[in-house]
PDB file of C-alpha atoms in Angstrom:
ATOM      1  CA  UNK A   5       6.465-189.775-145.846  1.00  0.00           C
ATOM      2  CA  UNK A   6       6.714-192.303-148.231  1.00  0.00           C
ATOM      3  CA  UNK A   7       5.782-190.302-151.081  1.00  0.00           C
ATOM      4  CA  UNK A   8       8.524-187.851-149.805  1.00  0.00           C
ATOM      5  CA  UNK A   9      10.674-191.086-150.169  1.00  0.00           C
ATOM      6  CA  UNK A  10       9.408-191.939-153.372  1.00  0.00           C
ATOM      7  CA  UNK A  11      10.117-188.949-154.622  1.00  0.00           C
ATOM      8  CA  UNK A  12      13.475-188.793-153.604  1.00  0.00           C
ATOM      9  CA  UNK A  13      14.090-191.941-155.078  1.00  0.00           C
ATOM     10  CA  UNK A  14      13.581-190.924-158.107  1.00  0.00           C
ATOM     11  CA  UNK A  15      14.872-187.765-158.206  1.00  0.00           C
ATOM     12  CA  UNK A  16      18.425-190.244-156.880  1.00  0.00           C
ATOM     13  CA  UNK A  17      17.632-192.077-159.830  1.00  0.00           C
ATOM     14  CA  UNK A  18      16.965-188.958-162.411  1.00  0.00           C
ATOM     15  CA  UNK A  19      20.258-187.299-161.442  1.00  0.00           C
ATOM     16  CA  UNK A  20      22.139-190.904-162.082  1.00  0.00           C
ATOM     17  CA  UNK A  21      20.659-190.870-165.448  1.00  0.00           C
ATOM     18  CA  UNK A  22      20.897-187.242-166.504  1.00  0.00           C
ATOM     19  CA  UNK A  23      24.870-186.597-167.255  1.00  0.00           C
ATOM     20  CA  UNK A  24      26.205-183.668-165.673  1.00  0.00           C
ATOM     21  CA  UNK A  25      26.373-180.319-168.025  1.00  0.00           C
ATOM     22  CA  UNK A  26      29.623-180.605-169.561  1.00  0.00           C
ATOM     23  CA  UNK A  27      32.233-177.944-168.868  1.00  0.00           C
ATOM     24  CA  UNK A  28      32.837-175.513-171.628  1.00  0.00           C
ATOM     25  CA  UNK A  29      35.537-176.189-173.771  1.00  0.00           C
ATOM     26  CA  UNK A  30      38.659-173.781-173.562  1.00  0.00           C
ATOM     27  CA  UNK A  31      39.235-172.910-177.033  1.00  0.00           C
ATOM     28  CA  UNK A  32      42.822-171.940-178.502  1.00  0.00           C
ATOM     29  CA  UNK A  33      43.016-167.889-178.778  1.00  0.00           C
ATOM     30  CA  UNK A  34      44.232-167.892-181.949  1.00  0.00           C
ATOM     31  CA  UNK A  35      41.847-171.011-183.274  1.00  0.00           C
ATOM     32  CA  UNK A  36      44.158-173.355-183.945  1.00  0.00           C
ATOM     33  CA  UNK A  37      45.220-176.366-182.401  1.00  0.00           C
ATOM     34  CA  UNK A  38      47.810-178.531-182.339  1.00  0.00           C
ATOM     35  CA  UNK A  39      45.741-180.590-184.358  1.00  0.00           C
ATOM     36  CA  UNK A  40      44.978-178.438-187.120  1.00  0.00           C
ATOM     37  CA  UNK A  41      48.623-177.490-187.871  1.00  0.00           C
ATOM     38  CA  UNK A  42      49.941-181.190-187.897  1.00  0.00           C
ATOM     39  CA  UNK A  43      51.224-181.216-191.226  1.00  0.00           C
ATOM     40  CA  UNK A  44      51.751-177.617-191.637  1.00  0.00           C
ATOM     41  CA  UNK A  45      55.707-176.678-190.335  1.00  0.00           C
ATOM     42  CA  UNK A  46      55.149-173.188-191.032  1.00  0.00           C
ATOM     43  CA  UNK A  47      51.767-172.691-189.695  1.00  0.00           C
ATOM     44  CA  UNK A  48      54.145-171.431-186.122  1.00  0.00           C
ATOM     45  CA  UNK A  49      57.811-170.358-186.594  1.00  0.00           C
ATOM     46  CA  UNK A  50      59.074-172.512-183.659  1.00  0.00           C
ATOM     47  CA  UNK A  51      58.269-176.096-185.957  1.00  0.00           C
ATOM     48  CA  UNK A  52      60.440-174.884-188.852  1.00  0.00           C
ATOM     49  CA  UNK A  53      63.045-173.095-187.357  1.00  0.00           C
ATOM     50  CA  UNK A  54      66.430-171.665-189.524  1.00  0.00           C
ATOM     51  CA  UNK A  55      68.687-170.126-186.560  1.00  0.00           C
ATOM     52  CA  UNK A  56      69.318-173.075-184.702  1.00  0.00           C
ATOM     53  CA  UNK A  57      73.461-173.746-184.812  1.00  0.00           C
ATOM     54  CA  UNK A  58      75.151-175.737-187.089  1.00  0.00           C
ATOM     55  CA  UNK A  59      78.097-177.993-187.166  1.00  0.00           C
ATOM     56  CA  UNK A  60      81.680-176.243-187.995  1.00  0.00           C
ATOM     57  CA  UNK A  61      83.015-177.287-191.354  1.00  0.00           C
ATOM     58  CA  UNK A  62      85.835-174.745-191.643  1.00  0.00           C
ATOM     59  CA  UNK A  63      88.979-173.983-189.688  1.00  0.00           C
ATOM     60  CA  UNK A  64      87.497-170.618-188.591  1.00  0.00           C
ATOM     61  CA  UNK A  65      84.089-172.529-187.659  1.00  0.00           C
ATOM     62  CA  UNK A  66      86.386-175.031-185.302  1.00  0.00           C
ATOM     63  CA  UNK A  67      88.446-172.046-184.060  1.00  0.00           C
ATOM     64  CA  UNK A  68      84.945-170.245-183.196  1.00  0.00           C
ATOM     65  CA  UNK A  69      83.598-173.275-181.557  1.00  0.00           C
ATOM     66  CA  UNK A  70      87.037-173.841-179.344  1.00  0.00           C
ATOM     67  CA  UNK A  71      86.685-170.113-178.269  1.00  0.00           C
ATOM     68  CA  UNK A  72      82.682-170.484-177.256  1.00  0.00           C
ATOM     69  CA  UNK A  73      83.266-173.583-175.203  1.00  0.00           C
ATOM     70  CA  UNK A  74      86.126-172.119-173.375  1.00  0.00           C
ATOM     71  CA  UNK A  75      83.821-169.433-172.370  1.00  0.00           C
ATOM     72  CA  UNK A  76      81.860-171.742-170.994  1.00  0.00           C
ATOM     73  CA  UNK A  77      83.508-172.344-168.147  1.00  0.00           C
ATOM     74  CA  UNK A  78      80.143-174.054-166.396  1.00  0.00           C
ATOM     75  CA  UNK A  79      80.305-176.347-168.994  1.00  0.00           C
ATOM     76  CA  UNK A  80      84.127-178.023-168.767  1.00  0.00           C
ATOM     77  CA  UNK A  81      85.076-176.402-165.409  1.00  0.00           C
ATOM     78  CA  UNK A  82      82.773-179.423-163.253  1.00  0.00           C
ATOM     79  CA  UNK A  83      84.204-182.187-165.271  1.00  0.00           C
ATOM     80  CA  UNK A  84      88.410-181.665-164.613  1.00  0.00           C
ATOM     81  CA  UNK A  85      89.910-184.170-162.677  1.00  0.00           C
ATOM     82  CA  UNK A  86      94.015-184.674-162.265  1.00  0.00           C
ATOM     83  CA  UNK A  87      95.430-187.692-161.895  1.00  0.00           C
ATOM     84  CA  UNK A  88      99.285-187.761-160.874  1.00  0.00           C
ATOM     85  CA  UNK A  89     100.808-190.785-162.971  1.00  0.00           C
ATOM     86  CA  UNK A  90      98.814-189.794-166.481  1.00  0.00           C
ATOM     87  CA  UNK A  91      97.477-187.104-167.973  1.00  0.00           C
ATOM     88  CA  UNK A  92      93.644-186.692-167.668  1.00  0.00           C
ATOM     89  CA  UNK A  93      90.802-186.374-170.117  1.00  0.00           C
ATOM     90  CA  UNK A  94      87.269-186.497-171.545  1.00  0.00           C
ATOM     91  CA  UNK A  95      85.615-185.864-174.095  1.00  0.00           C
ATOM     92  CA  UNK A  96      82.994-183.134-174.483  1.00  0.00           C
ATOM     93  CA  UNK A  97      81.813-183.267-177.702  1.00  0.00           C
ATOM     94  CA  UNK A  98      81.506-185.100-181.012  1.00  0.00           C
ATOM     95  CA  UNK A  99      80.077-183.741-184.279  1.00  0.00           C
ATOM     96  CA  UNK A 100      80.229-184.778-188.110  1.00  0.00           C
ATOM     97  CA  UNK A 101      83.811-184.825-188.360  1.00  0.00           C
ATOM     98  CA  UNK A 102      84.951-183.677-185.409  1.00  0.00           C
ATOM     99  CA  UNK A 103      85.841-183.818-181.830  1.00  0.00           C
ATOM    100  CA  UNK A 104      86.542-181.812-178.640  1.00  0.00           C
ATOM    101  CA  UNK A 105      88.620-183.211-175.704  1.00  0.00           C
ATOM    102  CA  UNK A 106      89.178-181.585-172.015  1.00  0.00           C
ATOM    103  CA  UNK A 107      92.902-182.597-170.909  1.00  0.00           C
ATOM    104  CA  UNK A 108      94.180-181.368-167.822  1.00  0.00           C
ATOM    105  CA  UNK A 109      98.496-181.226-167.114  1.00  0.00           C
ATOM    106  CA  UNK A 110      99.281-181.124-163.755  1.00  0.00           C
ATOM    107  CA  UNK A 111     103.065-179.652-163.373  1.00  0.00           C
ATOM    108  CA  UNK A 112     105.822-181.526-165.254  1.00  0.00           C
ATOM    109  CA  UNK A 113     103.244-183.677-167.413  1.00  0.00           C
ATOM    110  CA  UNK A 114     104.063-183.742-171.135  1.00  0.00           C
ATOM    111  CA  UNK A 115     102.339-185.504-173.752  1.00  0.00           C
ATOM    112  CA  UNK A 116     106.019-186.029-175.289  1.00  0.00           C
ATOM    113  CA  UNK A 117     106.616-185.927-179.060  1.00  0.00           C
ATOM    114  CA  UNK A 118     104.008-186.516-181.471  1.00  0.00           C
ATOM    115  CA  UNK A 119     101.523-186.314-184.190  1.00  0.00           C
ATOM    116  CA  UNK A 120      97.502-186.876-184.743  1.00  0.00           C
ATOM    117  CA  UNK A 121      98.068-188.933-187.819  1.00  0.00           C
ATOM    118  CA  UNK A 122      95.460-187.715-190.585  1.00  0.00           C
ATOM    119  CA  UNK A 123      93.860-185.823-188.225  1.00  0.00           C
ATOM    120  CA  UNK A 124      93.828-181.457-188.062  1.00  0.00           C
ATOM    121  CA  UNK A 125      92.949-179.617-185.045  1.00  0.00           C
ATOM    122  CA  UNK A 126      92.689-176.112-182.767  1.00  0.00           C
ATOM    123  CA  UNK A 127      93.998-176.486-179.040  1.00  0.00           C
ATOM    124  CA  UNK A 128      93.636-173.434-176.371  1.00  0.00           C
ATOM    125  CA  UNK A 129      93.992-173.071-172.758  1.00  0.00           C
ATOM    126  CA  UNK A 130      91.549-172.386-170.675  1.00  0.00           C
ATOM    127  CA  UNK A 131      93.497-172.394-166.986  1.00  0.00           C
ATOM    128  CA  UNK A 132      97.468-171.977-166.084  1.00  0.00           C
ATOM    129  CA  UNK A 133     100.088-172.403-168.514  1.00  0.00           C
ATOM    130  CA  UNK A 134     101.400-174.392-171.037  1.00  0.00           C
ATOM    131  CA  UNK A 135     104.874-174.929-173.296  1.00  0.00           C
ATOM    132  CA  UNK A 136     105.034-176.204-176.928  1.00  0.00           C
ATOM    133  CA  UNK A 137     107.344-177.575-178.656  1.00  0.00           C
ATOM    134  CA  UNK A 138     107.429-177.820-182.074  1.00  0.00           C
ATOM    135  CA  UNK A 139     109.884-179.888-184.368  1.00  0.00           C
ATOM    136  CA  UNK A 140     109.896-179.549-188.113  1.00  0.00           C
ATOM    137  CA  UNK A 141     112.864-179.329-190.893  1.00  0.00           C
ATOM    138  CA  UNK A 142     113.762-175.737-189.659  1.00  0.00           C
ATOM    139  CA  UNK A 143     114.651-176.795-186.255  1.00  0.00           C
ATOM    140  CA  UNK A 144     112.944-176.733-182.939  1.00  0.00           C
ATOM    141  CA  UNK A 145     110.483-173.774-181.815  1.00  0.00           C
ATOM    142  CA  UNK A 146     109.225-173.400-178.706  1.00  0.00           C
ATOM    143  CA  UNK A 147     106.192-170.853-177.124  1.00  0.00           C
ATOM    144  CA  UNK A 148     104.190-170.986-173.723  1.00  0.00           C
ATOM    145  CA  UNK A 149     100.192-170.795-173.913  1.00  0.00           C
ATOM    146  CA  UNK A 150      98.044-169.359-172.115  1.00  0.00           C
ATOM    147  CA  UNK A 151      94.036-168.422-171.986  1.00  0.00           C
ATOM    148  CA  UNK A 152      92.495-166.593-174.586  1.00  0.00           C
ATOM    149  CA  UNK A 153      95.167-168.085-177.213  1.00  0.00           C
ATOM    150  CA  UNK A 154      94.650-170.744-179.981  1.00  0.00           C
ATOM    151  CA  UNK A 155      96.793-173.041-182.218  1.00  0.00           C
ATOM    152  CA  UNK A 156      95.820-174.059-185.175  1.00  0.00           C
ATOM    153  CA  UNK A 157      97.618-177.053-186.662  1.00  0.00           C
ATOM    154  CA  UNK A 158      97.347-179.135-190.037  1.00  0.00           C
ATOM    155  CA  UNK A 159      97.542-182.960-190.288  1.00  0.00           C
ATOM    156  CA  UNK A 160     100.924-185.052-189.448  1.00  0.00           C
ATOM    157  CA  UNK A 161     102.034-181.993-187.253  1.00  0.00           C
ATOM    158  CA  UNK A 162     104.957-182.557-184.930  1.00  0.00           C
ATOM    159  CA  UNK A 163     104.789-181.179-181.327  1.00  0.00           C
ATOM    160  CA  UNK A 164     105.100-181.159-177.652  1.00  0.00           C
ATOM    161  CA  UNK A 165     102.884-179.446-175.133  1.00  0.00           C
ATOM    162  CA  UNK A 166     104.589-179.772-171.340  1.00  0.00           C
ATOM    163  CA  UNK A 167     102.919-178.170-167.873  1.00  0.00           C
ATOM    164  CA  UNK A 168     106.722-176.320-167.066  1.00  0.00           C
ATOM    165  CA  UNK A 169     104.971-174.220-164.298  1.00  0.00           C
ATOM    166  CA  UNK A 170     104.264-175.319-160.516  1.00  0.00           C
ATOM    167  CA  UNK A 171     100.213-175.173-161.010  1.00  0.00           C
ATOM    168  CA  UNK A 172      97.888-177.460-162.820  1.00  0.00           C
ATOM    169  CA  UNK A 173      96.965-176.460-166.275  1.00  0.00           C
ATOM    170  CA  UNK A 174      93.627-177.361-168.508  1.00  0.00           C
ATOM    171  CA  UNK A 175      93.106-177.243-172.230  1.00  0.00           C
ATOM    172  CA  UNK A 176      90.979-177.912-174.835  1.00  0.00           C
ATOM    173  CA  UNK A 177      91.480-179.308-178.376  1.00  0.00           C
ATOM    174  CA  UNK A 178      89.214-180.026-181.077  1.00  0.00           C
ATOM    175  CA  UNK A 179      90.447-182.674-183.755  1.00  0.00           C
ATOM    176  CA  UNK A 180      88.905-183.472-187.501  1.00  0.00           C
ATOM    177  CA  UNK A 181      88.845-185.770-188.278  1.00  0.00           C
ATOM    178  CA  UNK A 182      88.193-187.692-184.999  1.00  0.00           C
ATOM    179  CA  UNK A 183      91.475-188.469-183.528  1.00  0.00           C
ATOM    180  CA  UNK A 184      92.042-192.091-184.404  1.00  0.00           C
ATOM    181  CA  UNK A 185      96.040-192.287-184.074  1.00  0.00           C
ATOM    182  CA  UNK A 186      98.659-190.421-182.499  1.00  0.00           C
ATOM    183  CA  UNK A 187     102.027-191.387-183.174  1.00  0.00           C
ATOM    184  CA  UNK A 188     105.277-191.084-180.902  1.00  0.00           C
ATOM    185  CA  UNK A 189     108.746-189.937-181.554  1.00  0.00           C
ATOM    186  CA  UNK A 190     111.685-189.315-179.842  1.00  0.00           C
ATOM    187  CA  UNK A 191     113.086-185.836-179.331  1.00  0.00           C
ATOM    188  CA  UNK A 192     115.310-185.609-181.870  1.00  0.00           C
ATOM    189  CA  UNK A 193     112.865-187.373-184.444  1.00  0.00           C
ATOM    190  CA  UNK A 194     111.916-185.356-187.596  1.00  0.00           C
ATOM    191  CA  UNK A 195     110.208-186.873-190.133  1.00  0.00           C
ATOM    192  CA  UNK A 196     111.859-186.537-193.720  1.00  0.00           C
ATOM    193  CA  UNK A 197     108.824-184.863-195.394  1.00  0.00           C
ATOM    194  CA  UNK A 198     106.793-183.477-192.149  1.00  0.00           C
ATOM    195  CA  UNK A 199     104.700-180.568-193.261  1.00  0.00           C
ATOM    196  CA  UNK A 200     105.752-176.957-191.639  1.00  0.00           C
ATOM    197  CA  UNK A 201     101.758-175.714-191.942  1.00  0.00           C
ATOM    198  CA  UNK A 202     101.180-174.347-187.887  1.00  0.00           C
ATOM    199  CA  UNK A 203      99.397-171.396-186.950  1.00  0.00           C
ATOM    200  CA  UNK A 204      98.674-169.008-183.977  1.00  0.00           C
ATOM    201  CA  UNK A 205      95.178-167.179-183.892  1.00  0.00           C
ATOM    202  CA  UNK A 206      94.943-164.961-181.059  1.00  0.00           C
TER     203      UNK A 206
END
């Protein structure tokens, strides 16, 4: 018995000494690791990739981004609240130069006369219905938005945009630069040398 014991014993003290067999190393398929490619942006396509999106520079680049965010309903649609002594909004996004705003109207809301200063832009609608007014030299123009519609206006541009209907309304407008001024005027108010440059994409 006691060399039974014994024996034990030191087998105990045999398996405390001998490590256990390591387990075998999963190699990478392809051999590599991420070790071996540190340095090397091209050694896999996803490290150096060329497709990813880019900020908009141009007027058709804002006018594209406008349209894919206003498909995005998932996006803006979560985020609108109305509030019944202001108008409402947030802003979505900002980029190099630019920046996109969610404004919702509920019915009779105006943002009254004004301009954006030195700033350009693209505005659309994205639920219910809106009226612009525009003033420049010619006179007064007027023209109701709805989804699926853009404008497209230049710097120091003179409008209106009311909610005339009976249901809320929500928009989106993208200004660059960043709006940093928007100026008031009264209804009648035309200034001497305001620039005529407005556009409607569709």
């Amino acid at each position: 018995m006691t060399r039974i014991r014994k024996r034990n014993r030191d087998r105990n003290k045999l398996a405390r000494r001998s490590p256990s067999p390591a387990a075998p190393a999963r190699g990478w398929t392809d051999g590599l690791s991420d070790v071996s490619i540190a340095g090397d942006p091209l050694a896999f396509p996803h490290l150096a990739r060329t497709d990813l999106p880019r900020h908009p520079t141009t007027v058709a680049g804002h006018a594209r981004l406008i349209r894919e965010i206003a498909a995005d309903r998932a996006r803006w649609e979560p985020l609108v609240r109305y509030d019944a002594l202001t108008r409402w909004y947030a802003r979505l996004e900002t980029g190099p130069g630019y920046e996109v705003w969610l404004l919702s109207w509920l019915p009779g809301q105006s943002s009254g006369f004004h301009d954006h200063g030195e700033s350009s832009g693209v505005m659309t609608v994205v639920q219910g219905e809106l009226i612009e007014r525009s003033l420049t030299r010619a006179g007064e123009g007027a023209r109701t938005l709805r989804p699926g519609g853009q404008r497209v206006f230049s710097s120091g541009y003179l409008h209106e945009v009311v909610n005339g209907t009976l249901e809320p309304a929500v928009s989106i407008h993208l200004y660059t630069p960043g709006l940093t001024e928007m100026n008031q005027y009264g209804g009648t108010a035309v200034p001497e040398q305001h620039p005529q440059a407005q556009a409607e994409a569709h």
